Amino acid sequence: MINIENISFSYKTKKALQDISLEIKKGEIFGLLGPNGSGKTTLLNILAGYDSPSAGKVTVGERDLLAMSGRDVEMYRRREVGFIWQQTARNLLPYLTVLENVDLPLMLTSMAPSERKDRSEELVELVGLTHRSGHTPDRISGGEQQRAAIAVALANSPSLLLADEPTGELDDTTAGEILDLLGSINTEFDTTLLIVTHDPDI
Ligand code: ADP
Ligand code: MG
């Protein structure tokens, strides 16, 4: 599913990744563990096509990310991959309800409005948030925000889900529930899962 060969990446003055190789199989749950500052988010930004390494190779499925046009990368992001970002503000729009947040990525597809409504309600139910679907993110708990973020990430039925510290701001019990949810998504939809974290317990 993911094949990374010998990539390096530097911000202006800071070397963030050096000669990294990684292979993740389809349907696998892969946990990538490293302390803060070790380059985990940088790696996910590369897998999302936001940054490009200076050398090496990055393929996801059949796609060679480093050879793709900007438009193809955009399509890849919209259709193939789901993201749960470390900065929770990047996952949900604050002025939209849970249901509207889930509906938003579907608006970029050719799905008919009635079908979209069914799909977004189904996703909200899948993550156990039906009773919160009319709430904006500031009116729900941290765990519920992560559930909503997972529903948004799953909207386009991605074959790959990238999760950056998905339990970083949650207590142990809630973190366990979120991991259970991710596990059941992997089982039910065969979604390949890459979870990066600094927490060995995860
Ligand atoms: P992690 O997610 O594992 O905490 P990051 O990928 O965020 O690590 O960061 C890797 C290294 O790159 C760190 O030393 C960090 O300070 C640096 N870094 C991250 N983002 C930037 C940026 N936009 N500009 C400069 N340096 C950055
Ligand atoms: Mg990070």
mmCIF file of C-alpha atoms and ligand atoms in Angstrom:
data_model
loop_
_atom_site.group_PDB
_atom_site.id
_atom_site.type_symbol
_atom_site.label_atom_id
_atom_site.label_comp_id
_atom_site.label_asym_id
_atom_site.label_seq_id
_atom_site.Cartn_x
_atom_site.Cartn_y
_atom_site.Cartn_z
ATOM 1 C CA MET A 1 0.000 0.000 0.000
ATOM 2 C CA ILE A 2 2.752 2.404 0.982
ATOM 3 C CA ASN A 3 6.281 2.131 -0.246
ATOM 4 C CA ILE A 4 8.798 4.736 0.811
ATOM 5 C CA GLU A 5 12.392 4.424 -0.299
ATOM 6 C CA ASN A 6 15.285 6.449 1.013
ATOM 7 C CA ILE A 7 13.581 9.794 1.451
ATOM 8 C CA SER A 8 15.045 12.834 3.126
ATOM 9 C CA PHE A 9 13.382 16.109 3.888
ATOM 10 C CA SER A 10 14.602 19.425 5.239
ATOM 11 C CA TYR A 11 12.800 22.549 6.231
ATOM 12 C CA LYS A 12 14.841 25.670 5.468
ATOM 13 C CA THR A 13 17.573 25.015 7.968
ATOM 14 C CA LYS A 14 16.316 21.938 9.777
ATOM 15 C CA LYS A 15 16.795 18.349 8.653
ATOM 16 C CA ALA A 16 13.524 16.571 9.536
ATOM 17 C CA LEU A 17 13.888 13.173 7.819
ATOM 18 C CA GLN A 18 17.052 11.415 6.801
ATOM 19 C CA ASP A 19 17.134 8.382 4.539
ATOM 20 C CA ILE A 20 13.819 6.880 5.613
ATOM 21 C CA SER A 21 12.417 3.699 4.070
ATOM 22 C CA LEU A 22 9.114 2.124 5.000
ATOM 23 C CA GLU A 23 6.743 -0.466 3.621
ATOM 24 C CA ILE A 24 3.146 -0.862 4.754
ATOM 25 C CA LYS A 25 0.943 -3.641 3.435
ATOM 26 C CA LYS A 26 -2.642 -3.297 2.339
ATOM 27 C CA GLY A 27 -5.097 -3.836 5.178
ATOM 28 C CA GLU A 28 -2.404 -3.488 7.821
ATOM 29 C CA ILE A 29 -2.606 -1.411 10.993
ATOM 30 C CA PHE A 30 0.823 0.144 11.235
ATOM 31 C CA GLY A 31 1.978 2.052 14.302
ATOM 32 C CA LEU A 32 4.922 4.396 13.855
ATOM 33 C CA LEU A 33 6.473 5.371 17.159
ATOM 34 C CA GLY A 34 8.865 8.263 17.728
ATOM 35 C CA PRO A 35 9.470 11.105 20.175
ATOM 36 C CA ASN A 36 8.316 14.642 19.491
ATOM 37 C CA GLY A 37 10.370 16.247 16.771
ATOM 38 C CA SER A 38 11.373 12.951 15.124
ATOM 39 C CA GLY A 39 9.611 13.801 11.864
ATOM 40 C CA LYS A 40 6.302 11.914 12.106
ATOM 41 C CA THR A 41 4.081 14.789 10.995
ATOM 42 C CA THR A 42 6.566 15.629 8.251
ATOM 43 C CA LEU A 43 6.248 12.076 6.961
ATOM 44 C CA LEU A 44 2.446 12.292 6.942
ATOM 45 C CA ASN A 45 2.587 15.618 5.107
ATOM 46 C CA ILE A 46 4.675 13.879 2.450
ATOM 47 C CA LEU A 47 2.165 11.003 2.237
ATOM 48 C CA ALA A 48 -0.588 13.609 1.861
ATOM 49 C CA GLY A 49 1.299 15.239 -1.005
ATOM 50 C CA TYR A 50 1.778 18.572 0.774
ATOM 51 C CA ASP A 51 5.552 18.261 0.854
ATOM 52 C CA SER A 52 8.005 16.480 -1.406
ATOM 53 C CA PRO A 53 11.249 14.883 -0.287
ATOM 54 C CA SER A 54 14.429 16.014 -1.972
ATOM 55 C CA ALA A 55 15.289 12.458 -3.048
ATOM 56 C CA GLY A 56 13.898 8.936 -2.972
ATOM 57 C CA LYS A 57 10.590 7.375 -3.851
ATOM 58 C CA VAL A 58 7.051 7.494 -2.429
ATOM 59 C CA THR A 59 4.285 5.307 -3.821
ATOM 60 C CA VAL A 60 0.785 4.772 -2.443
ATOM 61 C CA GLY A 61 -1.058 1.966 -4.164
ATOM 62 C CA GLU A 62 -0.185 2.429 -7.824
ATOM 63 C CA ARG A 63 0.513 6.125 -7.456
ATOM 64 C CA ASP A 64 3.959 7.627 -7.599
ATOM 65 C CA LEU A 65 3.386 10.696 -5.449
ATOM 66 C CA LEU A 66 6.533 12.467 -6.557
ATOM 67 C CA ALA A 67 5.643 12.202 -10.249
ATOM 68 C CA MET A 68 2.045 13.363 -9.950
ATOM 69 C CA SER A 69 0.731 16.725 -11.132
ATOM 70 C CA GLY A 70 -0.776 19.144 -8.624
ATOM 71 C CA ARG A 71 -4.238 18.305 -9.849
ATOM 72 C CA ASP A 72 -3.672 14.561 -9.513
ATOM 73 C CA VAL A 73 -2.388 15.059 -5.982
ATOM 74 C CA GLU A 74 -5.560 17.002 -5.215
ATOM 75 C CA MET A 75 -7.704 14.142 -6.559
ATOM 76 C CA TYR A 76 -5.653 11.621 -4.604
ATOM 77 C CA ARG A 77 -6.287 13.605 -1.417
ATOM 78 C CA ARG A 78 -9.997 13.905 -2.123
ATOM 79 C CA ARG A 79 -10.624 10.307 -3.129
ATOM 80 C CA GLU A 80 -8.010 7.913 -1.836
ATOM 81 C CA VAL A 81 -6.781 9.010 1.567
ATOM 82 C CA GLY A 82 -8.334 10.061 4.829
ATOM 83 C CA PHE A 83 -6.497 12.199 7.374
ATOM 84 C CA ILE A 84 -6.773 12.753 11.062
ATOM 85 C CA TRP A 85 -4.426 15.640 11.770
ATOM 86 C CA GLN A 86 -2.558 16.270 15.014
ATOM 87 C CA GLN A 87 -3.854 19.844 15.193
ATOM 88 C CA THR A 88 -7.497 19.143 15.879
ATOM 89 C CA ALA A 89 -8.487 22.488 14.322
ATOM 90 C CA ARG A 90 -7.321 21.098 10.983
ATOM 91 C CA ASN A 91 -9.942 18.305 11.105
ATOM 92 C CA LEU A 92 -13.212 20.149 11.719
ATOM 93 C CA LEU A 93 -14.556 23.545 10.711
ATOM 94 C CA PRO A 94 -15.663 25.329 13.901
ATOM 95 C CA TYR A 95 -18.774 26.988 12.456
ATOM 96 C CA LEU A 96 -20.239 23.805 10.955
ATOM 97 C CA THR A 97 -22.108 21.092 12.838
ATOM 98 C CA VAL A 98 -20.787 17.553 13.050
ATOM 99 C CA LEU A 99 -23.125 16.470 10.258
ATOM 100 C CA GLU A 100 -22.168 19.434 8.054
ATOM 101 C CA ASN A 101 -18.483 18.737 8.604
ATOM 102 C CA VAL A 102 -19.002 15.164 7.417
ATOM 103 C CA ASP A 103 -21.081 16.356 4.459
ATOM 104 C CA LEU A 104 -18.426 18.841 3.314
ATOM 105 C CA PRO A 105 -16.028 16.408 1.587
ATOM 106 C CA LEU A 106 -19.031 14.749 -0.066
ATOM 107 C CA MET A 107 -19.995 18.096 -1.620
ATOM 108 C CA LEU A 108 -16.822 17.857 -3.696
ATOM 109 C CA THR A 109 -18.083 14.635 -5.268
ATOM 110 C CA SER A 110 -20.798 14.084 -7.838
ATOM 111 C CA MET A 111 -23.035 12.439 -5.239
ATOM 112 C CA ALA A 112 -26.711 13.488 -5.371
ATOM 113 C CA PRO A 113 -27.932 15.525 -2.343
ATOM 114 C CA SER A 114 -30.262 12.793 -1.057
ATOM 115 C CA GLU A 115 -27.524 10.175 -1.316
ATOM 116 C CA ARG A 116 -25.122 12.560 0.408
ATOM 117 C CA LYS A 117 -27.524 13.042 3.277
ATOM 118 C CA ASP A 118 -27.844 9.276 3.751
ATOM 119 C CA ARG A 119 -24.094 8.825 3.563
ATOM 120 C CA SER A 120 -23.255 11.563 6.076
ATOM 121 C CA GLU A 121 -25.897 10.324 8.515
ATOM 122 C CA GLU A 122 -24.561 6.789 8.137
ATOM 123 C CA LEU A 123 -21.004 7.967 8.891
ATOM 124 C CA VAL A 124 -22.091 9.957 11.932
ATOM 125 C CA GLU A 125 -23.886 6.847 13.179
ATOM 126 C CA LEU A 126 -20.874 4.644 12.462
ATOM 127 C CA VAL A 127 -18.746 6.740 14.838
ATOM 128 C CA GLY A 128 -21.530 6.867 17.432
ATOM 129 C CA LEU A 129 -22.359 10.565 17.189
ATOM 130 C CA THR A 130 -25.953 10.621 15.964
ATOM 131 C CA HIS A 131 -27.034 12.341 19.183
ATOM 132 C CA ARG A 132 -24.435 15.074 18.560
ATOM 133 C CA SER A 133 -24.890 15.552 14.826
ATOM 134 C CA GLY A 134 -26.346 19.064 15.204
ATOM 135 C CA HIS A 135 -23.577 20.321 17.495
ATOM 136 C CA THR A 136 -20.612 22.442 16.478
ATOM 137 C CA PRO A 137 -17.156 21.146 17.550
ATOM 138 C CA ASP A 138 -16.937 23.523 20.535
ATOM 139 C CA ARG A 139 -20.052 21.896 21.991
ATOM 140 C CA ILE A 140 -18.717 18.332 22.082
ATOM 141 C CA SER A 141 -15.945 16.597 24.044
ATOM 142 C CA GLY A 142 -12.417 15.903 22.811
ATOM 143 C CA GLY A 143 -13.231 12.247 22.228
ATOM 144 C CA GLU A 144 -16.336 13.197 20.277
ATOM 145 C CA GLN A 145 -14.275 15.625 18.205
ATOM 146 C CA GLN A 146 -11.951 12.767 17.296
ATOM 147 C CA ARG A 147 -14.944 10.600 16.377
ATOM 148 C CA ALA A 148 -16.218 13.407 14.156
ATOM 149 C CA ALA A 149 -12.751 13.758 12.606
ATOM 150 C CA ILE A 150 -12.770 10.029 11.849
ATOM 151 C CA ALA A 151 -16.192 10.319 10.191
ATOM 152 C CA VAL A 152 -14.921 13.206 8.031
ATOM 153 C CA ALA A 153 -11.815 11.213 7.128
ATOM 154 C CA LEU A 154 -13.925 8.228 6.084
ATOM 155 C CA ALA A 155 -16.383 10.235 3.983
ATOM 156 C CA ASN A 156 -14.816 9.288 0.669
ATOM 157 C CA SER A 157 -14.293 5.636 1.628
ATOM 158 C CA PRO A 158 -10.504 5.962 1.585
ATOM 159 C CA SER A 159 -8.389 2.854 1.219
ATOM 160 C CA LEU A 160 -5.771 4.491 3.433
ATOM 161 C CA LEU A 161 -6.257 6.365 6.697
ATOM 162 C CA LEU A 162 -3.413 8.434 8.148
ATOM 163 C CA ALA A 163 -3.753 9.368 11.800
ATOM 164 C CA ASP A 164 -1.359 11.784 13.506
ATOM 165 C CA GLU A 165 -1.391 11.350 17.302
ATOM 166 C CA PRO A 166 -5.131 10.567 17.189
ATOM 167 C CA THR A 167 -5.283 10.076 20.959
ATOM 168 C CA GLY A 168 -2.778 12.761 21.903
ATOM 169 C CA GLU A 169 -5.248 14.936 23.763
ATOM 170 C CA LEU A 170 -7.458 12.230 25.254
ATOM 171 C CA ASP A 171 -7.576 10.451 28.595
ATOM 172 C CA ASP A 172 -6.704 6.734 28.624
ATOM 173 C CA THR A 173 -10.287 5.457 28.568
ATOM 174 C CA THR A 174 -11.329 7.722 25.700
ATOM 175 C CA ALA A 175 -8.094 6.955 23.854
ATOM 176 C CA GLY A 176 -8.916 3.246 24.137
ATOM 177 C CA GLU A 177 -12.367 3.851 22.663
ATOM 178 C CA ILE A 178 -10.923 5.780 19.719
ATOM 179 C CA LEU A 179 -8.398 2.999 19.048
ATOM 180 C CA ASP A 180 -11.217 0.429 19.211
ATOM 181 C CA LEU A 181 -13.144 2.477 16.656
ATOM 182 C CA LEU A 182 -10.127 2.662 14.346
ATOM 183 C CA GLY A 183 -9.625 -1.078 14.748
ATOM 184 C CA SER A 184 -13.220 -1.836 13.841
ATOM 185 C CA ILE A 185 -12.924 0.393 10.747
ATOM 186 C CA ASN A 186 -9.868 -1.581 9.691
ATOM 187 C CA THR A 187 -11.742 -4.848 10.181
ATOM 188 C CA GLU A 188 -14.977 -3.751 8.544
ATOM 189 C CA PHE A 189 -13.663 -1.805 5.521
ATOM 190 C CA ASP A 190 -10.157 -3.263 5.163
ATOM 191 C CA THR A 191 -8.827 0.302 5.448
ATOM 192 C CA THR A 192 -5.051 0.419 5.745
ATOM 193 C CA LEU A 193 -4.196 2.402 8.838
ATOM 194 C CA LEU A 194 -1.032 4.346 9.638
ATOM 195 C CA ILE A 195 -1.053 5.699 13.169
ATOM 196 C CA VAL A 196 1.867 7.856 14.272
ATOM 197 C CA THR A 197 2.386 8.570 17.935
ATOM 198 C CA HIS A 198 4.974 9.355 20.595
ATOM 199 C CA ASP A 199 3.109 7.136 23.089
ATOM 200 C CA PRO A 200 4.335 3.517 23.388
ATOM 201 C CA ASP A 201 1.023 2.511 25.041
ATOM 202 C CA ILE A 202 -0.813 3.174 21.790
HETATM 203 P P1 ADP B 1 6.932 15.066 15.037
HETATM 204 O O1 ADP B 1 5.614 15.100 14.330
HETATM 205 O O2 ADP B 1 7.534 13.717 15.124
HETATM 206 O O3 ADP B 1 6.866 15.740 16.370
HETATM 207 P P2 ADP B 1 7.725 16.991 13.008
HETATM 208 O O4 ADP B 1 7.614 16.285 11.691
HETATM 209 O O5 ADP B 1 6.633 17.921 13.358
HETATM 210 O O6 ADP B 1 7.975 15.911 14.145
HETATM 211 O O7 ADP B 1 9.061 17.806 13.045
HETATM 212 C C1 ADP B 1 10.336 17.249 12.685
HETATM 213 C C2 ADP B 1 11.411 18.327 12.854
HETATM 214 O O8 ADP B 1 11.204 19.356 11.902
HETATM 215 C C3 ADP B 1 11.376 19.002 14.226
HETATM 216 O O9 ADP B 1 12.702 19.284 14.602
HETATM 217 C C4 ADP B 1 10.608 20.276 13.975
HETATM 218 O O10 ADP B 1 11.000 21.282 14.857
HETATM 219 C C5 ADP B 1 10.979 20.612 12.540
HETATM 220 N N1 ADP B 1 9.894 21.287 11.835
HETATM 221 C C6 ADP B 1 8.606 20.836 11.703
HETATM 222 N N2 ADP B 1 7.874 21.684 10.967
HETATM 223 C C7 ADP B 1 8.712 22.692 10.610
HETATM 224 C C8 ADP B 1 8.559 23.881 9.835
HETATM 225 N N3 ADP B 1 7.402 24.194 9.255
HETATM 226 N N4 ADP B 1 9.639 24.676 9.687
HETATM 227 C C9 ADP B 1 10.817 24.362 10.246
HETATM 228 N N5 ADP B 1 11.040 23.253 10.974
HETATM 229 C C10 ADP B 1 10.000 22.428 11.166
HETATM 230 MG MG MG B 2 3.753 15.708 14.982
#
